[in-house]
Every structure is written in structure tokens, then in C-alpha cells.
Amino acid sequence: MEFDRKDSAAYLANLLAKGASRALQARADGAGFAPGQFPVLLELWGGDGLTQRELLDRLDIEQATMANTLARMERDGLISRRRHPRDRRAQLVFLTARGKALRESAMAAASATEDALFQGFRRFERELLLEYMRMVLANLGRDVRP
């Protein structure tokens, strides 16, 4: 059987991830964050004061990618880092006032992106696709928290 990329879940998932990221960027243009920063912002909006290791574990990205993302976010005034009170090697990551203020516009951009992705879907189709995506991620050993 010959490999057909149009029938490959991995290939289609890759295209979907890229397309969704571009769509989010277009809707968030000028909002003050990059699509790669959005997952970090989501984690910190849920409760900041996390270590870089905690962010790495929650987001499952490479150490170098996280370090670059945090450096850019710090440069752009979205986060600040403080020494961990008990671990001299660690720093805690906190949102700045600017980072906190992005929440409403970022969430609006994310919601509009989701609506665009599911345009033409009926509610049960959307819910079913999301459930299938969670099942595939579970098969890959990924914890998809609610």
C-alpha cells in the first residue's frame, strides 16, 4: 500500500496545527503576543508563579524553545522572573500587568479562531472531532487536561 499524505493523520494534524496557529496570529495581530506564547500565557493566566520546569512539563515543549519563548516574553514586558525562595537554581515566572491585560483580547482571538475552524460543523460534529482528537492524543501518551 502506497503512502498518501491526504490519508495520513500525522500529516493532516501537522497542517491543522500550522493553519490554526496562523489563524490565531491573524486574529491576534497587534494584540501583543505571538502564537507560540499563547500556551504559556494560558498556563500563567491559570495561576502564575510557575517554574520553567513546571511550564515545560505542562506544555511538553523543548527546553531551548521554552527558554527562547520566556526570554522574548520578558523582553516584551509580558512576564517577569524572580528567584525561587527555596531553590537557588530555579526562577518563578509571573505575568506582568501587561501580560495579565492581554487575557481578554487573546481569549477573544482564540474563540474567533475556534469558530472559524469549526465553521459549517454541527455541534455534535465539533464535539465528536474534539473527542477523537483527545483519544488520539491519549494514544500518544499525552495528558489532555480539561
C-alpha positions as a LaTeX table, in Angstrom:
\begin{tabular}{lrrr}
\hline
Residue & $x$ (\AA) & $y$ (\AA) & $z$ (\AA) \\
\hline
Met1 & 0.00 & 0.00 & 0.00 \\
Glu2 & 1.39 & 3.37 & $-1.01$ \\
Phe3 & 1.56 & 6.23 & 1.48 \\
Asp4 & $-0.90$ & 9.00 & 0.68 \\
Arg5 & $-0.40$ & 12.12 & 2.75 \\
Lys6 & $-4.05$ & 13.12 & 2.30 \\
Asp7 & $-4.96$ & 9.99 & 4.27 \\
Ser8 & $-2.28$ & 10.47 & 6.93 \\
Ala9 & $-3.49$ & 11.63 & 10.33 \\
Ala10 & 0.02 & 12.84 & 11.20 \\
Tyr11 & 0.32 & 14.89 & 8.02 \\
Leu12 & $-3.16$ & 16.37 & 8.39 \\
Ala13 & $-2.58$ & 17.13 & 12.09 \\
Asn14 & 0.60 & 18.98 & 11.14 \\
Leu15 & $-1.27$ & 21.06 & 8.54 \\
Leu16 & $-4.05$ & 21.74 & 11.03 \\
Ala17 & $-1.61$ & 22.89 & 13.73 \\
Lys18 & 0.15 & 25.25 & 11.33 \\
Gly19 & $-3.11$ & 26.59 & 9.94 \\
Ala20 & $-4.63$ & 27.11 & 13.37 \\
Ser21 & $-1.51$ & 28.91 & 14.55 \\
Arg22 & $-1.58$ & 31.22 & 11.51 \\
Ala23 & $-5.31$ & 31.86 & 12.00 \\
Leu24 & $-4.74$ & 32.75 & 15.66 \\
Gln25 & $-1.88$ & 35.06 & 14.70 \\
Ala26 & $-4.06$ & 36.83 & 12.13 \\
Arg27 & $-6.83$ & 37.38 & 14.67 \\
Ala28 & $-4.42$ & 38.46 & 17.41 \\
Asp29 & $-2.35$ & 40.72 & 15.17 \\
Gly30 & $-1.36$ & 43.74 & 17.20 \\
Ala31 & $-2.58$ & 42.22 & 20.47 \\
Gly32 & 0.96 & 41.94 & 21.80 \\
Phe33 & 1.72 & 38.23 & 21.78 \\
Ala34 & 2.93 & 35.59 & 19.34 \\
Pro35 & 1.06 & 32.29 & 18.79 \\
Gly36 & 3.91 & 30.33 & 20.42 \\
Gln37 & 3.45 & 32.40 & 23.56 \\
Phe38 & $-0.26$ & 31.65 & 23.84 \\
Pro39 & 0.12 & 28.25 & 25.59 \\
Val40 & 2.48 & 29.83 & 28.15 \\
Leu41 & 0.04 & 32.67 & 28.71 \\
Leu42 & $-2.81$ & 30.19 & 29.19 \\
Glu43 & $-0.86$ & 28.35 & 31.89 \\
Leu44 & 0.10 & 31.57 & 33.66 \\
Trp45 & $-3.43$ & 33.00 & 33.48 \\
Gly46 & $-4.48$ & 29.84 & 35.30 \\
Gly47 & $-2.03$ & 30.71 & 38.08 \\
Asp48 & 1.36 & 32.29 & 37.72 \\
Gly49 & 4.44 & 31.83 & 39.84 \\
Leu50 & 5.38 & 28.64 & 37.99 \\
Thr51 & 8.93 & 27.49 & 37.39 \\
Gln52 & 10.26 & 26.98 & 33.90 \\
Arg53 & 10.34 & 23.23 & 34.64 \\
Glu54 & 6.64 & 23.27 & 35.56 \\
Leu55 & 5.85 & 25.06 & 32.31 \\
Leu56 & 7.95 & 22.56 & 30.36 \\
Asp57 & 6.15 & 19.63 & 31.96 \\
Arg58 & 2.71 & 21.11 & 31.37 \\
Leu59 & 3.32 & 22.18 & 27.78 \\
Asp60 & 5.66 & 19.38 & 26.67 \\
Ile61 & 7.99 & 21.54 & 24.59 \\
Glu62 & 11.75 & 21.58 & 24.26 \\
Gln63 & 13.87 & 23.31 & 26.90 \\
Ala64 & 15.52 & 25.60 & 24.34 \\
Thr65 & 12.16 & 26.58 & 22.85 \\
Met66 & 10.80 & 27.43 & 26.30 \\
Ala67 & 13.90 & 29.42 & 27.20 \\
Asn68 & 13.62 & 31.45 & 23.98 \\
Thr69 & 9.88 & 31.96 & 24.43 \\
Leu70 & 10.29 & 33.18 & 28.00 \\
Ala71 & 13.18 & 35.47 & 27.02 \\
Arg72 & 11.04 & 37.06 & 24.33 \\
Met73 & 8.07 & 37.38 & 26.67 \\
Glu74 & 10.29 & 39.03 & 29.27 \\
Arg75 & 11.76 & 41.36 & 26.64 \\
Asp76 & 8.23 & 42.28 & 25.52 \\
Gly77 & 7.14 & 43.01 & 29.10 \\
Leu78 & 4.67 & 40.11 & 29.41 \\
Ile79 & 6.41 & 38.26 & 32.23 \\
Ser80 & 8.94 & 38.81 & 34.96 \\
Arg81 & 11.13 & 36.21 & 36.61 \\
Arg82 & 12.03 & 36.04 & 40.28 \\
Arg83 & 14.32 & 33.80 & 42.25 \\
His84 & 12.67 & 30.77 & 43.74 \\
Pro85 & 12.69 & 31.17 & 47.54 \\
Arg86 & 13.82 & 27.58 & 48.19 \\
Asp87 & 15.68 & 26.56 & 45.02 \\
Arg88 & 18.53 & 28.83 & 44.01 \\
Arg89 & 18.72 & 27.24 & 40.56 \\
Ala90 & 15.07 & 27.95 & 39.72 \\
Gln91 & 13.16 & 31.06 & 38.85 \\
Leu92 & 9.46 & 31.69 & 39.17 \\
Val93 & 7.62 & 33.14 & 36.18 \\
Phe94 & 4.98 & 35.78 & 36.83 \\
Leu95 & 2.75 & 37.73 & 34.49 \\
Thr96 & 3.26 & 41.47 & 34.42 \\
Ala97 & 0.31 & 43.85 & 34.32 \\
Arg98 & 0.74 & 43.89 & 30.54 \\
Gly99 & 0.65 & 40.09 & 30.39 \\
Lys100 & $-2.48$ & 39.98 & 32.53 \\
Ala101 & $-4.14$ & 42.67 & 30.40 \\
Leu102 & $-3.73$ & 40.56 & 27.24 \\
Arg103 & $-6.09$ & 37.89 & 28.50 \\
Glu104 & $-9.35$ & 39.32 & 27.20 \\
Ser105 & $-8.11$ & 40.12 & 23.68 \\
Ala106 & $-6.18$ & 36.84 & 23.44 \\
Met107 & $-9.17$ & 34.80 & 24.50 \\
Ala108 & $-11.38$ & 36.66 & 22.02 \\
Ala109 & $-8.87$ & 35.90 & 19.26 \\
Ala110 & $-8.72$ & 32.23 & 20.30 \\
Ser111 & $-12.50$ & 31.97 & 20.40 \\
Ala112 & $-12.82$ & 33.56 & 16.95 \\
Thr113 & $-10.18$ & 31.14 & 15.65 \\
Glu114 & $-12.09$ & 28.16 & 17.07 \\
Asp115 & $-15.29$ & 29.43 & 15.46 \\
Ala116 & $-13.52$ & 29.74 & 12.10 \\
Leu117 & $-12.01$ & 26.25 & 12.41 \\
Phe118 & $-15.42$ & 24.72 & 13.03 \\
Gln119 & $-17.39$ & 26.77 & 10.55 \\
Gly120 & $-20.04$ & 24.56 & 8.96 \\
Phe121 & $-19.81$ & 21.93 & 11.69 \\
Arg122 & $-22.86$ & 20.95 & 13.68 \\
Arg123 & $-22.41$ & 20.97 & 17.44 \\
Phe124 & $-22.23$ & 17.19 & 17.75 \\
Glu125 & $-19.66$ & 17.02 & 14.92 \\
Arg126 & $-17.48$ & 19.55 & 16.69 \\
Glu127 & $-17.76$ & 17.66 & 19.98 \\
Leu128 & $-17.08$ & 14.33 & 18.27 \\
Leu129 & $-13.99$ & 15.63 & 16.47 \\
Leu130 & $-12.62$ & 17.07 & 19.71 \\
Glu131 & $-13.23$ & 13.76 & 21.47 \\
Tyr132 & $-11.45$ & 11.87 & 18.69 \\
Met133 & $-8.53$ & 14.28 & 18.92 \\
Arg134 & $-8.29$ & 13.69 & 22.68 \\
Met135 & $-8.37$ & 9.92 & 22.07 \\
Val136 & $-5.52$ & 10.15 & 19.54 \\
Leu137 & $-3.50$ & 12.28 & 21.95 \\
Ala138 & $-4.13$ & 9.73 & 24.71 \\
Asn139 & $-2.82$ & 7.04 & 22.36 \\
Leu140 & 0.35 & 9.10 & 22.07 \\
Gly141 & 0.62 & 9.24 & 25.86 \\
Arg142 & $-0.35$ & 12.91 & 26.11 \\
Asp143 & $-2.35$ & 14.13 & 29.09 \\
Val144 & $-5.04$ & 16.46 & 27.81 \\
Arg145 & $-6.38$ & 18.23 & 30.84 \\
Pro146 & $-9.88$ & 19.73 & 30.71 \\
\hline
\end{tabular}
